[in-house]
Each structure stands twice: as C-alpha cells, then as structure tokens.
Amino acid sequence: MIDLGVIAACTRGAAITINSRGEIAGGFGGCGPDPDDRTFNRGFLWQKGKPIVDVNTLITPASEIWVDEISFINDTGMMVGSGILPDGSSRAVLLVPTHPGR
C-alpha cells in the first residue's frame, strides 16, 4: 500500500481505479471551505515517478465542466468520470490523452 497524498488545496482523497501500467485515478475532497462550491472535489491522476495532479489542470483548452472524480482509467490513459457545470448540473466526462500510451 502507498500513500499517494493529496494536492495542497485538498484534505482527503480516494484512489478508485488503476490500469495495467500502474496509473491510479480517483477523487480528492475537502478542496475548499464551501462544499457547495463545484471545485470542492477534484479528479486526480497519479503516475509512478510523477507528482499527483488535479486532472482539471491537464485539460486544454480549459473546459467549463469541472471534473470532480475519475471512476475508470484504461491502459492508454483514457479516463471516465463525472463533472459539474457552472449551473451545478452533473455530466459524465471522457478524458482522452493527447499522447495515448505514454
């Protein structure tokens, strides 16, 4: 078992999925003072030898959907999760890496 840690803004995290390359994804919580703020939860990605990252920082161009959790990662790095729009409505999200398999 490995403590993956959390990013500075968050107080807790849960690893939810792992692929055959050992990439781990899940969600952070407690990322702000207001649980009603859509950025209170954040999806994350951890890769061996790299710092854990908020997946929202990897999305370019930036999206209006805030990814709050990753529920699955496949062996090419594609991720499925949930996101929140500015109006508070939820959406399913699919994140596709620009360099799959790296």
mmCIF file with all atom_site columns, C-alpha atoms in Angstrom:
data_model
loop_
_atom_site.group_PDB
_atom_site.id
_atom_site.type_symbol
_atom_site.label_atom_id
_atom_site.label_alt_id
_atom_site.label_comp_id
_atom_site.label_asym_id
_atom_site.label_entity_id
_atom_site.label_seq_id
_atom_site.pdbx_PDB_ins_code
_atom_site.Cartn_x
_atom_site.Cartn_y
_atom_site.Cartn_z
_atom_site.occupancy
_atom_site.B_iso_or_equiv
_atom_site.pdbx_formal_charge
_atom_site.auth_seq_id
_atom_site.auth_comp_id
_atom_site.auth_asym_id
_atom_site.auth_atom_id
_atom_site.pdbx_PDB_model_num
ATOM 1   C CA . MET A 1 1   ? 0.000   0.000  0.000   1.00 0.00 ? 1   MET A CA 1
ATOM 2   C CA . ILE A 1 2   ? 1.249   3.510  -0.877  1.00 0.00 ? 2   ILE A CA 1
ATOM 3   C CA . ASP A 1 3   ? 0.083   6.838  0.487   1.00 0.00 ? 3   ASP A CA 1
ATOM 4   C CA . LEU A 1 4   ? -0.417  8.848  -2.709  1.00 0.00 ? 4   LEU A CA 1
ATOM 5   C CA . GLY A 1 5   ? -1.019  12.069 -0.782  1.00 0.00 ? 5   GLY A CA 1
ATOM 6   C CA . VAL A 1 6   ? -3.223  14.933 -1.894  1.00 0.00 ? 6   VAL A CA 1
ATOM 7   C CA . ILE A 1 7   ? -2.680  18.291 -3.557  1.00 0.00 ? 7   ILE A CA 1
ATOM 8   C CA . ALA A 1 8   ? -2.240  21.265 -1.238  1.00 0.00 ? 8   ALA A CA 1
ATOM 9   C CA . ALA A 1 9   ? -5.803  22.574 -1.541  1.00 0.00 ? 9   ALA A CA 1
ATOM 10  C CA . CYS A 1 10  ? -7.453  19.273 -0.521  1.00 0.00 ? 10  CYS A CA 1
ATOM 11  C CA . THR A 1 11  ? -7.762  17.386 2.773   1.00 0.00 ? 11  THR A CA 1
ATOM 12  C CA . ARG A 1 12  ? -8.630  13.866 1.582   1.00 0.00 ? 12  ARG A CA 1
ATOM 13  C CA . GLY A 1 13  ? -8.525  11.587 -1.426  1.00 0.00 ? 13  GLY A CA 1
ATOM 14  C CA . ALA A 1 14  ? -9.654  8.168  -2.612  1.00 0.00 ? 14  ALA A CA 1
ATOM 15  C CA . ALA A 1 15  ? -7.987  6.007  -5.250  1.00 0.00 ? 15  ALA A CA 1
ATOM 16  C CA . ILE A 1 16  ? -10.757 4.430  -7.324  1.00 0.00 ? 16  ILE A CA 1
ATOM 17  C CA . THR A 1 17  ? -9.169  2.849  -10.395 1.00 0.00 ? 17  THR A CA 1
ATOM 18  C CA . ILE A 1 18  ? -5.821  1.517  -11.637 1.00 0.00 ? 18  ILE A CA 1
ATOM 19  C CA . ASN A 1 19  ? -4.732  0.326  -15.074 1.00 0.00 ? 19  ASN A CA 1
ATOM 20  C CA . SER A 1 20  ? -2.123  -2.283 -16.097 1.00 0.00 ? 20  SER A CA 1
ATOM 21  C CA . ARG A 1 21  ? 0.552   0.453  -16.325 1.00 0.00 ? 21  ARG A CA 1
ATOM 22  C CA . GLY A 1 22  ? 0.052   1.306  -12.644 1.00 0.00 ? 22  GLY A CA 1
ATOM 23  C CA . GLU A 1 23  ? -1.610  4.665  -13.282 1.00 0.00 ? 23  GLU A CA 1
ATOM 24  C CA . ILE A 1 24  ? -4.050  5.445  -10.492 1.00 0.00 ? 24  ILE A CA 1
ATOM 25  C CA . ALA A 1 25  ? -7.012  7.821  -10.636 1.00 0.00 ? 25  ALA A CA 1
ATOM 26  C CA . GLY A 1 26  ? -9.749  8.858  -8.261  1.00 0.00 ? 26  GLY A CA 1
ATOM 27  C CA . GLY A 1 27  ? -11.002 11.907 -6.444  1.00 0.00 ? 27  GLY A CA 1
ATOM 28  C CA . PHE A 1 28  ? -9.943  14.495 -3.879  1.00 0.00 ? 28  PHE A CA 1
ATOM 29  C CA . GLY A 1 29  ? -12.350 16.051 -1.398  1.00 0.00 ? 29  GLY A CA 1
ATOM 30  C CA . GLY A 1 30  ? -12.298 18.939 1.032   1.00 0.00 ? 30  GLY A CA 1
ATOM 31  C CA . CYS A 1 31  ? -10.671 21.209 -1.547  1.00 0.00 ? 31  CYS A CA 1
ATOM 32  C CA . GLY A 1 32  ? -12.141 24.423 -0.222  1.00 0.00 ? 32  GLY A CA 1
ATOM 33  C CA . PRO A 1 33  ? -14.175 25.936 2.556   1.00 0.00 ? 33  PRO A CA 1
ATOM 34  C CA . ASP A 1 34  ? -17.574 25.640 0.840   1.00 0.00 ? 34  ASP A CA 1
ATOM 35  C CA . PRO A 1 35  ? -18.922 22.140 -0.020  1.00 0.00 ? 35  PRO A CA 1
ATOM 36  C CA . ASP A 1 36  ? -21.423 23.790 -2.402  1.00 0.00 ? 36  ASP A CA 1
ATOM 37  C CA . ASP A 1 37  ? -18.538 25.166 -4.500  1.00 0.00 ? 37  ASP A CA 1
ATOM 38  C CA . ARG A 1 38  ? -18.159 22.963 -7.595  1.00 0.00 ? 38  ARG A CA 1
ATOM 39  C CA . THR A 1 39  ? -14.355 22.916 -7.079  1.00 0.00 ? 39  THR A CA 1
ATOM 40  C CA . PHE A 1 40  ? -14.721 21.322 -3.602  1.00 0.00 ? 40  PHE A CA 1
ATOM 41  C CA . ASN A 1 41  ? -13.986 17.891 -5.165  1.00 0.00 ? 41  ASN A CA 1
ATOM 42  C CA . ARG A 1 42  ? -11.422 17.212 -7.883  1.00 0.00 ? 42  ARG A CA 1
ATOM 43  C CA . GLY A 1 43  ? -10.459 14.243 -10.029 1.00 0.00 ? 43  GLY A CA 1
ATOM 44  C CA . PHE A 1 44  ? -6.821  13.180 -9.834  1.00 0.00 ? 44  PHE A CA 1
ATOM 45  C CA . LEU A 1 45  ? -4.209  11.160 -11.710 1.00 0.00 ? 45  LEU A CA 1
ATOM 46  C CA . TRP A 1 46  ? -1.086  9.573  -10.217 1.00 0.00 ? 46  TRP A CA 1
ATOM 47  C CA . GLN A 1 47  ? 1.726   8.132  -12.323 1.00 0.00 ? 47  GLN A CA 1
ATOM 48  C CA . LYS A 1 48  ? 4.790   6.457  -10.816 1.00 0.00 ? 48  LYS A CA 1
ATOM 49  C CA . GLY A 1 49  ? 7.676   8.899  -10.509 1.00 0.00 ? 49  GLY A CA 1
ATOM 50  C CA . LYS A 1 50  ? 5.480   11.948 -11.109 1.00 0.00 ? 50  LYS A CA 1
ATOM 51  C CA . PRO A 1 51  ? 3.592   14.217 -8.701  1.00 0.00 ? 51  PRO A CA 1
ATOM 52  C CA . ILE A 1 52  ? -0.114  13.580 -8.201  1.00 0.00 ? 52  ILE A CA 1
ATOM 53  C CA . VAL A 1 53  ? -2.164  16.033 -10.279 1.00 0.00 ? 53  VAL A CA 1
ATOM 54  C CA . ASP A 1 54  ? -5.632  17.548 -10.394 1.00 0.00 ? 54  ASP A CA 1
ATOM 55  C CA . VAL A 1 55  ? -6.918  16.395 -13.821 1.00 0.00 ? 55  VAL A CA 1
ATOM 56  C CA . ASN A 1 56  ? -8.575  19.778 -14.349 1.00 0.00 ? 56  ASN A CA 1
ATOM 57  C CA . THR A 1 57  ? -5.079  21.245 -14.801 1.00 0.00 ? 57  THR A CA 1
ATOM 58  C CA . LEU A 1 58  ? -4.417  18.806 -17.669 1.00 0.00 ? 58  LEU A CA 1
ATOM 59  C CA . ILE A 1 59  ? -7.412  19.822 -19.784 1.00 0.00 ? 59  ILE A CA 1
ATOM 60  C CA . THR A 1 60  ? -6.511  22.156 -22.644 1.00 0.00 ? 60  THR A CA 1
ATOM 61  C CA . PRO A 1 61  ? -8.197  24.254 -23.674 1.00 0.00 ? 61  PRO A CA 1
ATOM 62  C CA . ALA A 1 62  ? -9.890  24.712 -20.314 1.00 0.00 ? 62  ALA A CA 1
ATOM 63  C CA . SER A 1 63  ? -13.439 23.396 -20.076 1.00 0.00 ? 63  SER A CA 1
ATOM 64  C CA . GLU A 1 64  ? -16.498 24.770 -18.302 1.00 0.00 ? 64  GLU A CA 1
ATOM 65  C CA . ILE A 1 65  ? -17.036 21.250 -16.900 1.00 0.00 ? 65  ILE A CA 1
ATOM 66  C CA . TRP A 1 66  ? -15.218 20.773 -13.576 1.00 0.00 ? 66  TRP A CA 1
ATOM 67  C CA . VAL A 1 67  ? -14.035 17.143 -13.223 1.00 0.00 ? 67  VAL A CA 1
ATOM 68  C CA . ASP A 1 68  ? -14.777 16.099 -9.653  1.00 0.00 ? 68  ASP A CA 1
ATOM 69  C CA . GLU A 1 69  ? -13.948 12.377 -9.835  1.00 0.00 ? 69  GLU A CA 1
ATOM 70  C CA . ILE A 1 70  ? -12.377 9.776  -12.103 1.00 0.00 ? 70  ILE A CA 1
ATOM 71  C CA . SER A 1 71  ? -14.015 6.349  -11.933 1.00 0.00 ? 71  SER A CA 1
ATOM 72  C CA . PHE A 1 72  ? -12.054 4.421  -14.597 1.00 0.00 ? 72  PHE A CA 1
ATOM 73  C CA . ILE A 1 73  ? -8.720  4.619  -16.443 1.00 0.00 ? 73  ILE A CA 1
ATOM 74  C CA . ASN A 1 74  ? -7.833  2.269  -19.301 1.00 0.00 ? 74  ASN A CA 1
ATOM 75  C CA . ASP A 1 75  ? -4.398  1.103  -20.438 1.00 0.00 ? 75  ASP A CA 1
ATOM 76  C CA . THR A 1 76  ? -3.980  4.001  -22.904 1.00 0.00 ? 76  THR A CA 1
ATOM 77  C CA . GLY A 1 77  ? -4.742  6.608  -20.224 1.00 0.00 ? 77  GLY A CA 1
ATOM 78  C CA . MET A 1 78  ? -8.311  7.413  -21.282 1.00 0.00 ? 78  MET A CA 1
ATOM 79  C CA . MET A 1 79  ? -10.376 8.283  -18.208 1.00 0.00 ? 79  MET A CA 1
ATOM 80  C CA . VAL A 1 80  ? -14.099 8.277  -17.454 1.00 0.00 ? 80  VAL A CA 1
ATOM 81  C CA . GLY A 1 81  ? -15.568 10.262 -14.601 1.00 0.00 ? 81  GLY A CA 1
ATOM 82  C CA . SER A 1 82  ? -18.062 12.836 -13.504 1.00 0.00 ? 82  SER A CA 1
ATOM 83  C CA . GLY A 1 83  ? -18.082 16.585 -13.840 1.00 0.00 ? 83  GLY A CA 1
ATOM 84  C CA . ILE A 1 84  ? -20.090 19.608 -12.821 1.00 0.00 ? 84  ILE A CA 1
ATOM 85  C CA . LEU A 1 85  ? -21.166 22.552 -14.995 1.00 0.00 ? 85  LEU A CA 1
ATOM 86  C CA . PRO A 1 86  ? -21.264 26.130 -13.636 1.00 0.00 ? 86  PRO A CA 1
ATOM 87  C CA . ASP A 1 87  ? -25.046 25.806 -13.097 1.00 0.00 ? 87  ASP A CA 1
ATOM 88  C CA . GLY A 1 88  ? -24.451 22.806 -10.788 1.00 0.00 ? 88  GLY A CA 1
ATOM 89  C CA . SER A 1 89  ? -25.717 20.118 -13.165 1.00 0.00 ? 89  SER A CA 1
ATOM 90  C CA . SER A 1 90  ? -23.709 16.885 -13.456 1.00 0.00 ? 90  SER A CA 1
ATOM 91  C CA . ARG A 1 91  ? -22.256 15.336 -16.589 1.00 0.00 ? 91  ARG A CA 1
ATOM 92  C CA . ALA A 1 92  ? -20.323 12.201 -17.496 1.00 0.00 ? 92  ALA A CA 1
ATOM 93  C CA . VAL A 1 93  ? -16.866 13.031 -18.850 1.00 0.00 ? 93  VAL A CA 1
ATOM 94  C CA . LEU A 1 94  ? -14.380 11.223 -21.074 1.00 0.00 ? 94  LEU A CA 1
ATOM 95  C CA . LEU A 1 95  ? -10.797 12.461 -20.939 1.00 0.00 ? 95  LEU A CA 1
ATOM 96  C CA . VAL A 1 96  ? -8.580  11.414 -23.871 1.00 0.00 ? 96  VAL A CA 1
ATOM 97  C CA . PRO A 1 97  ? -4.813  11.992 -23.570 1.00 0.00 ? 97  PRO A CA 1
ATOM 98  C CA . THR A 1 98  ? -3.124  13.809 -26.440 1.00 0.00 ? 98  THR A CA 1
ATOM 99  C CA . HIS A 1 99  ? -0.299  11.242 -26.312 1.00 0.00 ? 99  HIS A CA 1
ATOM 100 C CA . PRO A 1 100 ? -2.048  7.916  -25.513 1.00 0.00 ? 100 PRO A CA 1
ATOM 101 C CA . GLY A 1 101 ? 0.090   5.122  -24.142 1.00 0.00 ? 101 GLY A CA 1
ATOM 102 C CA . ARG A 1 102 ? 2.879   7.346  -22.819 1.00 0.00 ? 102 ARG A CA 1
#
